[in-house]
XYZ file of C-alpha atoms in Angstrom:
771
model
C 50.368 -49.437 53.683
C 50.308 -47.409 56.853
C 47.639 -44.832 57.565
C 50.402 -42.236 57.549
C 51.461 -43.112 53.990
C 47.838 -43.187 52.791
C 47.273 -39.709 54.082
C 50.224 -38.424 52.011
C 48.803 -39.786 48.669
C 47.803 -36.864 46.368
C 44.042 -36.330 46.224
C 42.254 -37.324 42.984
C 41.427 -34.259 40.858
C 37.820 -33.098 41.102
C 35.520 -33.715 38.133
C 35.064 -30.717 35.826
C 31.778 -28.864 36.142
C 29.198 -28.793 33.379
C 30.255 -25.234 32.463
C 33.932 -26.320 32.368
C 33.077 -29.050 29.851
C 30.996 -26.706 27.664
C 33.775 -24.058 27.699
C 36.301 -26.716 26.695
C 34.110 -27.899 23.816
C 33.593 -24.320 22.612
C 37.380 -23.814 22.588
C 37.663 -27.045 20.571
C 35.301 -25.875 17.808
C 32.444 -27.697 19.514
C 33.811 -31.236 19.072
C 36.161 -33.472 21.088
C 36.494 -37.077 22.339
C 36.123 -38.455 25.875
C 39.821 -39.292 26.191
C 40.914 -35.736 25.399
C 38.408 -34.283 27.883
C 39.735 -36.613 30.593
C 43.330 -35.613 29.820
C 42.506 -31.907 29.781
C 41.052 -32.068 33.289
C 43.453 -34.685 34.666
C 40.746 -37.290 35.200
C 42.295 -40.747 35.731
C 41.461 -44.205 37.007
C 38.048 -44.746 38.646
C 37.165 -41.062 38.092
C 36.840 -41.776 34.346
C 33.648 -43.739 35.060
C 32.271 -40.749 36.959
C 33.171 -38.492 34.006
C 31.365 -40.860 31.595
C 28.307 -40.762 33.868
C 28.430 -36.946 33.950
C 28.686 -36.759 30.168
C 25.736 -39.147 29.824
C 23.638 -36.956 32.153
C 24.517 -33.878 30.079
C 23.547 -35.779 26.911
C 20.157 -36.764 28.379
C 19.597 -33.139 29.407
C 20.275 -32.036 25.835
C 23.346 -30.007 26.769
C 25.793 -32.087 24.718
C 25.524 -34.724 21.989
C 27.049 -38.204 22.364
C 25.366 -39.720 19.320
C 28.729 -39.977 17.526
C 30.124 -42.830 19.657
C 33.192 -41.613 21.574
C 32.851 -38.135 20.070
C 31.421 -35.394 22.268
C 30.020 -32.194 20.824
C 27.932 -29.256 21.907
C 24.258 -30.008 21.226
C 23.248 -28.470 17.931
C 26.793 -27.317 17.311
C 28.017 -27.500 13.744
C 31.550 -28.561 12.776
C 34.048 -25.842 11.758
C 33.853 -26.930 8.105
C 30.613 -28.282 6.603
C 28.518 -28.400 3.428
C 25.633 -25.907 3.507
C 22.680 -25.128 1.218
C 21.867 -21.531 0.214
C 18.121 -21.199 0.810
C 17.373 -17.472 0.547
C 18.490 -13.844 0.577
C 18.071 -11.695 3.698
C 16.748 -8.134 3.571
C 20.289 -6.761 3.932
C 21.527 -8.863 0.990
C 23.327 -11.574 2.986
C 22.816 -15.163 1.810
C 20.801 -17.323 4.215
C 21.831 -20.983 4.470
C 21.231 -24.157 6.439
C 23.287 -27.324 6.985
C 23.061 -29.766 4.076
C 21.076 -32.900 4.897
C 19.913 -31.702 8.335
C 18.212 -34.698 10.008
C 17.497 -33.371 13.499
C 13.823 -32.926 14.476
C 14.566 -29.347 15.562
C 14.838 -26.414 13.179
C 18.326 -26.109 11.662
C 20.491 -23.184 12.823
C 20.603 -20.178 10.511
C 23.863 -19.643 8.634
C 24.659 -16.337 6.921
C 27.193 -15.544 4.207
C 28.167 -11.874 4.092
C 26.891 -10.206 0.893
C 30.286 -8.625 0.092
C 32.212 -11.870 0.566
C 29.694 -13.775 -1.526
C 29.982 -11.207 -4.337
C 33.758 -11.721 -4.509
C 33.523 -15.503 -4.805
C 33.861 -16.913 -8.327
C 31.901 -18.550 -9.852
C 28.938 -16.634 -8.443
C 26.668 -18.522 -6.064
C 22.965 -18.101 -5.374
C 19.830 -19.689 -3.942
C 19.799 -23.461 -4.550
C 23.590 -23.884 -4.558
C 25.453 -26.150 -2.136
C 28.859 -24.959 -0.929
C 31.567 -26.133 1.433
C 32.146 -23.423 4.022
C 34.049 -22.525 7.162
C 31.579 -21.881 9.987
C 32.006 -19.540 12.929
C 29.412 -19.231 15.744
C 27.831 -15.772 15.833
C 26.859 -15.935 19.516
C 23.064 -15.984 19.017
C 22.759 -19.589 17.873
C 23.443 -18.667 14.255
C 26.663 -18.970 12.258
C 28.775 -16.866 9.929
C 30.099 -18.729 6.900
C 32.972 -18.239 4.495
C 32.738 -20.108 1.193
C 35.580 -22.493 0.397
C 34.201 -24.041 -2.807
C 30.966 -24.926 -4.584
C 29.935 -28.595 -4.525
C 26.824 -28.636 -6.718
C 23.162 -28.002 -6.142
C 21.371 -28.358 -2.821
C 18.507 -30.700 -2.138
C 15.125 -29.588 -3.482
C 12.284 -29.169 -1.010
C 8.621 -29.764 -1.728
C 5.370 -29.879 0.161
C 3.872 -33.340 -0.338
C 1.248 -35.778 0.924
C 2.757 -38.689 2.851
C 1.356 -42.095 1.897
C 1.856 -45.614 3.243
C 1.112 -48.923 1.576
C 2.297 -52.509 1.809
C 5.380 -51.689 -0.220
C 6.505 -48.943 2.168
C 6.101 -45.168 2.247
C 6.123 -42.522 -0.472
C 5.270 -38.839 -0.926
C 3.141 -37.139 -3.599
C 4.271 -33.525 -4.197
C 1.496 -30.951 -4.295
C 3.425 -28.652 -6.652
C 2.904 -29.013 -10.384
C 6.623 -28.551 -11.061
C 7.529 -31.646 -9.015
C 6.520 -34.641 -11.094
C 6.139 -38.218 -9.893
C 6.367 -39.609 -6.375
C 9.294 -39.935 -3.969
C 10.148 -43.052 -2.004
C 10.578 -42.520 1.757
C 12.882 -45.036 3.421
C 12.481 -46.237 6.999
C 14.045 -43.737 9.369
C 13.389 -40.823 6.996
C 9.630 -40.520 7.708
C 9.825 -38.324 10.874
C 6.922 -40.431 12.270
C 4.546 -39.066 9.618
C 1.175 -40.769 9.203
C -0.769 -41.559 6.061
C -2.290 -38.401 4.613
C -0.022 -35.970 6.450
C 1.078 -32.840 4.604
C 4.849 -32.933 4.917
C 7.902 -31.016 3.762
C 10.235 -33.419 1.966
C 13.848 -32.959 0.927
C 15.200 -34.898 -2.044
C 18.096 -37.275 -1.494
C 20.907 -37.833 -3.955
C 20.143 -41.012 -5.871
C 22.663 -43.217 -7.630
C 21.820 -45.314 -10.632
C 18.268 -46.259 -11.494
C 15.267 -46.709 -9.265
C 12.648 -44.502 -7.610
C 13.441 -40.958 -6.546
C 14.094 -40.763 -2.818
C 13.388 -38.111 -0.211
C 13.270 -37.588 3.539
C 10.526 -35.937 5.573
C 11.722 -32.698 7.155
C 8.552 -31.351 8.791
C 4.862 -32.219 9.233
C 2.668 -29.267 8.195
C -0.861 -30.681 8.645
C -3.167 -33.299 7.111
C -4.699 -33.449 3.645
C -8.175 -34.083 5.121
C -8.078 -30.901 7.190
C -10.805 -28.527 6.039
C -8.225 -25.825 5.416
C -5.636 -28.020 3.680
C -5.785 -26.179 0.327
C -4.988 -22.837 1.958
C -2.330 -24.453 4.149
C -0.627 -25.772 1.005
C -0.696 -22.363 -0.699
C 0.664 -20.542 2.350
C 3.390 -23.116 2.978
C 4.467 -23.227 -0.677
C 5.056 -19.476 -0.658
C 6.592 -19.348 2.821
C 3.926 -16.967 4.131
C 4.066 -16.758 7.951
C 0.806 -17.580 9.718
C 1.765 -17.447 13.410
C 2.867 -14.288 15.195
C 6.011 -14.495 17.378
C 5.464 -14.205 21.141
C 7.144 -10.795 21.331
C 4.824 -9.421 18.640
C 1.687 -10.705 20.376
C 2.947 -9.267 23.678
C 3.430 -5.819 22.112
C -0.035 -5.913 20.561
C -1.609 -7.017 23.864
C -0.057 -4.068 25.709
C -1.308 -1.519 23.152
C -3.834 1.046 24.377
C -5.980 3.676 22.680
C -4.529 7.207 22.777
C -6.260 10.083 24.567
C -7.719 12.987 22.587
C -4.872 15.305 23.631
C -3.911 17.540 20.702
C -5.784 15.415 18.181
C -8.702 16.859 16.219
C -12.049 15.727 17.655
C -13.990 14.210 14.767
C -16.487 12.271 16.879
C -19.386 14.548 15.938
C -18.508 14.392 12.225
C -20.755 11.845 10.509
C -18.003 9.553 9.218
C -19.083 6.019 8.252
C -17.521 2.905 6.704
C -18.475 1.104 3.492
C -16.934 -2.360 3.117
C -17.744 -5.907 1.986
C -20.481 -7.432 4.142
C -18.076 -9.913 5.781
C -15.235 -7.439 6.468
C -13.721 -7.405 9.964
C -10.986 -4.813 9.529
C -12.361 -1.369 8.694
C -9.464 0.935 7.872
C -11.266 3.782 6.056
C -14.298 5.974 6.666
C -15.755 8.842 4.623
C -17.758 12.017 5.103
C -18.974 14.633 2.599
C -21.049 17.779 2.699
C -21.621 20.700 0.336
C -18.885 23.310 0.699
C -20.137 26.341 2.678
C -17.710 28.666 0.864
C -19.762 30.875 -1.525
C -16.699 31.048 -3.777
C -17.037 27.303 -4.436
C -20.629 26.798 -5.688
C -21.470 23.127 -6.276
C -18.280 22.079 -4.495
C -17.885 19.664 -1.581
C -15.892 19.242 1.594
C -14.779 15.620 1.866
C -13.009 13.883 4.751
C -11.330 10.518 4.369
C -10.318 9.108 7.765
C -7.862 6.187 7.917
C -6.957 3.984 10.901
C -3.945 5.487 12.695
C -1.758 2.363 12.584
C 1.475 4.394 12.888
C 0.548 5.273 16.489
C 0.550 1.586 17.474
C 3.277 0.214 15.165
C 6.477 2.203 15.669
C 9.460 1.854 13.345
C 11.899 -0.788 14.574
C 9.488 -2.407 17.050
C 8.709 -6.137 17.084
C 5.305 -5.346 15.536
C 6.973 -3.331 12.789
C 9.528 -6.019 11.947
C 6.845 -8.688 11.685
C 4.590 -6.439 9.588
C 7.463 -5.896 7.154
C 8.197 -9.637 7.215
C 4.634 -10.160 5.920
C 4.328 -7.079 3.718
C 0.568 -7.348 3.410
C -2.466 -9.326 4.499
C -3.326 -12.391 2.418
C -6.962 -13.101 1.517
C -7.848 -16.762 0.857
C -11.260 -18.389 0.322
C -11.393 -19.728 3.892
C -9.353 -17.204 5.897
C -7.412 -13.981 6.104
C -3.756 -14.063 7.125
C -3.396 -10.558 8.594
C -0.323 -8.341 8.482
C -1.006 -7.285 12.083
C -2.234 -9.311 15.085
C -6.023 -9.363 15.531
C -5.747 -7.210 18.656
C -4.837 -4.387 16.256
C -6.295 -5.372 12.870
C -9.786 -6.271 14.110
C -9.906 -4.133 17.244
C -7.786 -1.080 18.146
C -7.029 -0.087 14.536
C -10.426 -1.042 13.102
C -12.872 1.865 12.734
C -15.730 0.097 14.490
C -19.235 1.514 14.532
C -19.970 3.551 17.668
C -16.462 3.223 19.168
C -13.776 5.897 19.556
C -10.767 5.190 17.353
C -7.606 7.150 16.450
C -7.303 8.133 12.804
C -5.132 9.993 10.337
C -7.552 12.033 8.232
C -7.351 14.227 5.172
C -9.855 17.027 4.538
C -10.225 17.812 0.813
C -12.122 20.600 -0.909
C -13.325 19.810 -4.433
C -15.091 22.078 -6.901
C -18.248 21.344 -8.903
C -16.105 19.667 -11.575
C -14.529 17.294 -9.028
C -11.093 18.974 -9.071
C -9.257 19.100 -5.748
C -8.730 22.725 -4.711
C -6.945 22.088 -1.401
C -6.296 19.509 1.291
C -4.853 19.192 4.792
C -3.929 16.229 6.997
C -4.845 15.911 10.680
C -4.590 13.338 13.444
C -7.940 12.814 15.113
C -10.279 10.701 17.190
C -13.406 9.559 15.313
C -16.496 7.486 16.024
C -18.019 5.677 13.044
C -21.704 6.535 12.701
C -22.546 3.455 10.652
C -21.082 0.225 9.291
C -22.496 -0.171 5.771
C -21.916 -2.861 3.188
C -21.625 -1.883 -0.472
C -25.112 -3.294 -0.993
C -26.458 -1.203 1.917
C -24.916 2.024 0.622
C -26.182 1.387 -2.901
C -29.707 0.687 -1.669
C -29.754 3.846 0.485
C -28.531 5.948 -2.459
C -31.455 4.615 -4.499
C -34.060 5.513 -1.858
C -33.784 2.566 0.530
C -34.712 2.856 4.203
C -32.171 4.268 6.661
C -32.047 6.776 9.556
C -32.346 10.335 8.287
C -28.828 11.405 9.212
C -27.297 8.340 7.478
C -29.501 8.885 4.442
C -28.316 12.480 4.170
C -24.684 11.461 4.679
C -24.891 8.832 1.914
C -26.646 11.321 -0.382
C -23.886 13.928 0.088
C -21.142 11.327 -0.464
C -22.737 10.184 -3.729
C -23.174 13.848 -4.747
C -19.468 14.484 -4.213
C -18.770 11.277 -6.153
C -20.734 12.526 -9.161
C -18.551 15.634 -9.183
C -15.439 13.456 -8.982
C -16.762 11.234 -11.779
C -16.786 14.256 -14.091
C -13.087 14.824 -13.299
C -12.402 11.125 -13.817
C -13.993 11.144 -17.259
C -11.820 14.102 -18.201
C -8.677 12.404 -16.813
C -9.628 9.178 -18.654
C -7.874 6.425 -16.647
C -7.715 2.912 -18.084
C -11.255 1.467 -17.962
C -10.849 -2.330 -17.861
C -13.415 -3.180 -15.152
C -12.731 -6.921 -15.435
C -15.192 -9.304 -13.716
C -14.272 -10.818 -10.338
C -15.542 -14.046 -8.839
C -15.866 -15.129 -5.227
C -15.607 -18.672 -3.887
C -18.276 -19.371 -1.244
C -17.577 -22.158 1.260
C -20.102 -24.028 3.402
C -19.647 -24.865 7.096
C -17.644 -27.982 6.191
C -15.115 -25.873 4.291
C -16.329 -27.178 0.906
C -17.095 -25.008 -2.121
C -20.820 -24.328 -2.166
C -20.902 -21.868 -5.039
C -18.834 -19.532 -7.183
C -20.490 -16.175 -7.747
C -19.610 -13.182 -9.849
C -18.986 -10.094 -7.719
C -21.476 -7.370 -8.498
C -20.099 -3.874 -9.155
C -22.121 -0.988 -7.752
C -21.625 2.755 -7.843
C -20.949 2.335 -4.108
C -17.702 0.528 -5.021
C -16.711 3.359 -7.332
C -17.528 5.976 -4.657
C -15.008 4.481 -2.242
C -12.427 3.855 -4.972
C -12.545 7.454 -6.191
C -12.127 9.021 -2.767
C -9.353 6.585 -1.818
C -7.543 7.542 -5.038
C -7.947 11.243 -4.267
C -6.637 10.755 -0.704
C -3.658 8.796 -2.041
C -2.809 11.619 -4.453
C -3.050 14.152 -1.602
C -0.599 12.037 0.447
C 1.969 11.920 -2.377
C 1.669 15.681 -2.997
C 2.119 16.486 0.702
C 5.259 14.382 1.061
C 6.776 15.767 -2.135
C 6.222 19.322 -0.887
C 7.812 18.377 2.446
C 10.760 16.832 0.538
C 10.462 13.616 2.522
C 11.410 10.194 1.215
C 8.371 8.111 0.315
C 7.338 4.917 -1.439
C 5.271 5.586 -4.573
C 2.836 3.206 -6.204
C 4.292 3.074 -9.725
C 2.627 1.786 -12.877
C 4.973 2.315 -15.826
C 4.132 2.905 -19.475
C 3.546 -0.341 -21.433
C 6.632 -1.933 -22.959
C 6.988 -1.107 -26.658
C 7.609 -4.725 -27.672
C 4.473 -5.852 -25.824
C 2.502 -3.075 -27.513
C 3.676 -4.217 -30.939
C 2.328 -7.714 -30.309
C -0.994 -6.313 -29.070
C -1.248 -4.082 -32.157
C -0.766 -7.082 -34.427
C -3.413 -9.069 -32.607
C -5.943 -6.213 -32.497
C -5.310 -5.488 -36.172
C -6.362 -9.059 -36.980
C -9.673 -8.408 -35.173
C -10.212 -5.089 -36.978
C -9.209 -2.853 -34.047
C -6.651 -0.082 -34.539
C -4.237 0.979 -31.786
C -2.523 4.269 -32.606
C 1.136 4.116 -33.648
C 3.843 6.663 -32.913
C 4.178 8.757 -29.789
C 3.339 7.737 -26.255
C 0.272 5.533 -25.854
C -2.232 6.914 -23.346
C -5.001 5.126 -21.427
C -7.494 6.984 -23.642
C -6.155 5.071 -26.670
C -7.040 1.785 -25.015
C -10.372 3.131 -23.776
C -11.385 3.993 -27.340
C -10.777 0.394 -28.391
C -12.642 -0.928 -25.327
C -15.631 1.274 -26.177
C -15.778 -0.209 -29.698
C -15.386 -3.708 -28.205
C -18.329 -3.089 -25.882
C -20.543 -2.211 -28.859
C -19.494 -5.523 -30.463
C -20.054 -7.474 -27.213
C -16.335 -8.243 -27.071
C -15.233 -6.027 -24.165
C -14.227 -8.845 -21.811
C -12.129 -10.481 -24.523
C -10.403 -7.241 -25.575
C -9.922 -6.221 -21.931
C -7.860 -9.363 -21.373
C -5.684 -8.421 -24.375
C -5.203 -4.850 -23.138
C -4.328 -6.176 -19.687
C -1.531 -8.270 -21.197
C 0.100 -5.114 -22.546
C 0.290 -3.523 -19.088
C 3.322 -3.620 -16.842
C 2.878 -4.834 -13.291
C 2.399 -2.078 -10.715
C 5.196 -1.961 -8.114
C 6.429 0.042 -5.146
C 9.410 2.318 -5.729
C 11.030 5.440 -4.267
C 11.468 6.814 -7.795
C 8.288 8.379 -9.132
C 7.385 7.356 -12.681
C 3.668 8.070 -12.408
C 0.711 5.711 -12.594
C -0.212 4.881 -16.186
C -3.444 3.034 -15.406
C -4.889 5.854 -13.297
C -3.319 8.508 -15.574
C -1.790 10.297 -12.588
C 1.556 12.056 -12.323
C 2.122 10.969 -8.690
C 0.488 8.342 -6.530
C 1.155 6.666 -3.157
C -0.757 4.152 -1.072
C -2.122 5.750 2.109
C -5.598 4.309 2.702
C -4.998 0.703 3.879
C -2.306 0.610 6.593
C -3.944 -2.318 8.406
C -3.261 -4.619 5.455
C -0.386 -2.999 3.472
C 3.045 -2.074 4.804
C 3.544 0.541 2.060
C 0.660 2.565 3.507
C 2.190 2.379 6.987
C 5.430 3.955 5.727
C 3.422 6.762 4.101
C 1.515 7.351 7.370
C 4.772 7.753 9.277
C 6.087 10.202 6.703
C 2.857 12.228 6.877
C 3.058 12.358 10.685
C 6.562 13.795 10.334
C 5.647 16.162 7.500
C 2.684 17.685 9.356
C 4.339 17.404 12.799
C 1.462 15.394 14.187
C 3.216 13.755 17.125
C 4.885 10.398 17.822
C 5.159 7.515 15.387
C 6.748 9.465 12.521
C 9.382 8.485 9.981
C 12.857 7.769 11.386
C 16.150 8.443 9.584
C 16.875 4.724 9.517
C 13.534 3.977 7.872
C 13.940 6.793 5.335
C 17.329 5.436 4.252
C 15.924 1.883 3.944
C 12.794 2.729 1.904
C 14.099 1.530 -1.472
C 14.940 -1.881 -0.062
C 11.562 -1.964 1.679
C 9.808 -1.051 -1.595
C 11.490 -3.931 -3.420
C 10.697 -6.365 -0.620
C 7.002 -5.507 -0.329
C 6.637 -5.610 -4.141
C 7.915 -9.203 -3.978
C 5.603 -9.997 -1.072
C 2.632 -8.579 -2.966
C 3.351 -10.963 -5.855
C 3.785 -13.773 -3.323
C 0.356 -13.056 -1.823
C -1.332 -12.908 -5.235
C 0.231 -16.259 -6.193
C -0.901 -17.885 -2.928
C -4.432 -16.512 -3.313
C -4.606 -17.827 -6.880
C -3.243 -21.267 -5.928
C -5.685 -21.698 -3.039
C -8.625 -20.678 -5.252
C -7.442 -23.044 -8.002
C -7.436 -26.002 -5.602
C -10.858 -25.164 -4.173
C -12.310 -24.747 -7.675
C -10.716 -27.991 -8.862
C -12.293 -29.874 -5.954
C -15.613 -28.201 -6.836
C -15.332 -29.468 -10.424
C -13.887 -32.917 -9.613
C -17.387 -34.405 -9.544
C -18.148 -33.052 -13.026
C -15.443 -34.808 -15.041
C -16.959 -35.694 -18.432
C -19.194 -32.591 -18.481
C -19.029 -29.844 -21.102
C -18.518 -26.149 -20.283
C -18.477 -22.794 -22.033
C -15.046 -21.199 -21.820
C -12.798 -18.503 -23.209
C -9.222 -18.942 -24.417
C -6.922 -17.107 -21.970
C -3.500 -18.164 -23.269
C -1.982 -19.586 -26.457
C 1.281 -21.569 -26.367
C 3.085 -24.120 -28.543
C 2.053 -26.806 -26.056
C -1.665 -26.021 -26.032
C -4.350 -23.576 -24.908
C -5.216 -22.145 -21.503
C -8.939 -21.617 -20.976
C -11.152 -20.042 -18.301
C -14.650 -21.385 -17.652
C -17.439 -18.813 -17.946
C -19.431 -20.302 -15.075
C -16.816 -20.486 -12.320
C -13.750 -18.633 -13.596
C -11.697 -21.820 -13.135
C -8.543 -22.025 -15.270
C -7.389 -25.155 -17.081
C -5.279 -26.438 -19.957
C -5.976 -28.131 -23.296
C -2.864 -29.952 -24.568
C -2.254 -29.899 -28.317
C -3.214 -33.572 -28.635
C -6.715 -32.750 -27.308
C -7.456 -29.829 -29.642
C -8.192 -31.704 -32.846
C -7.149 -34.435 -35.236
C -4.882 -32.163 -37.315
C -1.583 -30.540 -36.354
C -1.652 -26.899 -35.271
C 1.154 -24.383 -35.553
C 1.645 -21.403 -33.269
C 1.567 -17.854 -34.645
C 2.870 -16.201 -31.502
C 2.658 -12.565 -32.579
C -1.042 -13.041 -33.408
C -1.786 -15.065 -30.252
C -3.323 -17.930 -32.188
C -2.798 -21.467 -33.448
C -3.620 -22.433 -37.032
C -4.541 -25.888 -38.350
C -1.984 -27.058 -40.924
C -4.645 -28.927 -42.915
C -7.817 -26.837 -42.576
C -6.294 -23.428 -41.808
C -8.804 -23.194 -38.933
C -7.929 -20.838 -36.083
C -8.138 -20.781 -32.301
C -7.176 -17.348 -30.966
C -6.824 -15.535 -27.681
C -10.190 -14.479 -26.230
C -12.216 -16.847 -28.413
C -15.379 -18.430 -26.967
C -15.174 -22.232 -27.084
C -16.911 -25.331 -25.769
C -14.710 -27.736 -23.792
C -15.012 -31.096 -22.023
C -13.457 -31.663 -18.591
C -11.171 -34.705 -18.821
C -9.315 -34.568 -15.503
C -9.403 -32.676 -12.192
C -6.621 -33.039 -9.578
C -7.491 -31.004 -6.452
C -4.126 -31.715 -4.821
C -2.298 -29.668 -7.459
C -5.233 -27.515 -8.618
C -4.902 -28.872 -12.170
C -7.737 -29.074 -14.703
C -7.303 -30.705 -18.122
C -9.823 -30.229 -20.923
C -10.568 -31.466 -24.428
C -11.654 -29.070 -27.185
C -15.206 -29.637 -28.425
C -15.581 -26.568 -30.656
C -14.362 -26.502 -34.240
C -11.737 -23.892 -35.138
C -12.858 -20.654 -36.735
C -12.378 -20.435 -40.505
C -9.190 -18.535 -41.154
C -5.964 -19.122 -43.047
C -6.528 -21.481 -45.988
C -3.966 -23.336 -48.076
C -3.637 -22.529 -51.774
C -4.126 -25.303 -54.281
C -0.929 -27.169 -54.875
C 0.432 -26.341 -51.415
C 2.988 -23.597 -50.890
C 2.343 -20.508 -48.817
C -0.920 -20.099 -46.986
C -3.104 -17.085 -47.586
C -2.398 -14.582 -44.839
C 1.045 -16.004 -44.029
C 2.667 -12.857 -45.416
C 0.637 -10.748 -43.025
C 1.596 -12.972 -40.112
C 5.283 -12.611 -40.980
C 4.984 -8.906 -41.629
C 5.900 -7.910 -38.080
C 8.469 -10.626 -37.441
C 11.391 -9.716 -35.151
C 13.776 -9.871 -38.102
C 11.633 -7.469 -40.156
C 11.295 -5.054 -37.247
C 15.071 -5.099 -36.795
C 15.528 -4.191 -40.459
C 17.169 -7.497 -41.364
C 16.696 -9.242 -44.689
C 14.507 -12.307 -44.320
C 15.468 -15.188 -46.568
C 13.228 -18.018 -47.593
C 14.334 -21.399 -46.322
C 15.097 -23.973 -48.988
C 13.494 -27.372 -48.641
C 15.986 -30.114 -47.914
C 15.677 -33.834 -48.338
C 15.561 -35.581 -44.967
C 18.593 -37.601 -43.932
C 18.189 -41.338 -44.001
C 18.477 -41.616 -40.217
C 16.784 -38.324 -39.337
C 14.491 -38.312 -36.325
C 10.797 -37.669 -37.079
C 9.527 -34.222 -36.117
C 7.783 -34.063 -32.780
C 4.191 -32.840 -32.911
C 3.813 -29.272 -31.616
């Protein structure tokens, strides 16, 4: 061919750019094949090899995915239709999902199902369901989904310990609800090593054989000194690391100038906290009131860390604080609500350092009644950092600088006035014992001690309560939306069961009309004279509803207060931060006040932080259970004094007197005879002897098994049952059975209760299972 003819041949089309290929894939729902890409860009002949090389480079760079053979897809891109698992509910009510069976080492993309669309789908779907859905990219790496149909339940996820042996790999779940072990096949282990704490996802199994699972994420190692807390935090999905944007905001934070704030630096405010506390969010001051019209009265100032100045509504710090809801206190660590730059530094009322505060000045009379109060934004300088033990010792004549001694004396004097008001108000007086787990330098339990209660504790509690009441009153007067701390009246059905139980122990709880805390206090006073206060306190506690956060005020039953809000701990509770912002707006104290968006979202926030509070309590309890179980693991076979904390048809829950550790006695380990449950009386009764084990009873138990991984303790009953319900000669009804049935649900509902006729067993009837 002549040079002239060669020059007239059409030039080969240029290869598409990387962006051209990505745009094409996006227009093709993220998936295509090499042949179609070549056709779309007119790539022919030898240029196809160059296109394959370009696609391979993009695959190695992580831009596209060629793992499907000839298929080409955007890296991390999901197909337009896919099965997804519903894993949670977002704050705005949308359902949060992830791709079913995600195997990539990276975190799966977030998929959201609009709340309104989900509500219209029938049958209703919820967390744990697996659905087939149409997926549409949302532009931020997440997806919007539209449900097509339900396809069963999603895979269950557990935290487990990864183990290897000659037979292969398996995982031992750390949760009590997940029984047995799971086999981990080759390729599903995510390179986990023996002893690693891993998140596993169950795999659908067909036929018989071991349960199977795949490793999704490595969380740590079981031999780590903090493994028990890691397990508790991971099980309850409590975040432990702060996002980069949150840390950056905290790092940039600076202390405010005095400006228009009240200068409280010469006021002798001081902190009283546990000896090991790092975040000091409250300080107190008291002096006799100089007003001659208020003889015996006091002027009290409660100053609280001004967190609202640093954490503005809608900021990255604010969003993360709400995502946590509260700080979590575990035996070996604190997981703070705010980064340490704020919680332990700028917001902490450190001794001798200037710190911003939101303070309330309260005037009380000689009887402890609050006459007036006002809120102010100030700058303070703590005069002293005292522990509860320090403050108690100083109040009893211990050594201290003169000014501190006088300050403590005035604070305790104001407290005595408040105590008179408290006695008149008569809040619920349970005062249950608390125990603290002490760890050594290796992270092992060294001791479990009972927390001592001093008047110094009550001093701080009383003034925090008074400041919280002042906050609620101020916001109500300003007609601003706020989150109350609500403790409702006890449920009537729960009260009926408590009455029955107390009646059996010769205690009388008044019937008719609304029950008041004073009614319970009268019973507790009698119990104290009989040396049964701890036992009866646990019964009274069972009758109480759980305190929650709510924008509807229903009062606080336990404190016997008409209105109550949390104001005094904004470093560790989000509820208090919302109250601070509202107070700043109500008193026009400058920036950092309540926004319209926050005010309209408060009910949702209240529900969320109530859930997070329960989450934190559960994590704290689980971590303590595992530490205590490890502490007792070396004492299997030993006997302990205990108290019955729960009565069920399966057995008894007990708490050890020495350590406060909780465990279980199955029915088979209680005695040789069969026991029946009398639920309304919180007891089990021997069918042969009529002997009784009841709630609150002191018993002697033997430790049979301790499993630190799950925090489980199993005991055997050593004590004999108390003499109680005895059988009449010749069988028939047992003495006292009529009384036990007296308050049955059928009787209370006014229904006629018929006696059951005895029937002859069928020839092939199954034997009754032991209770």
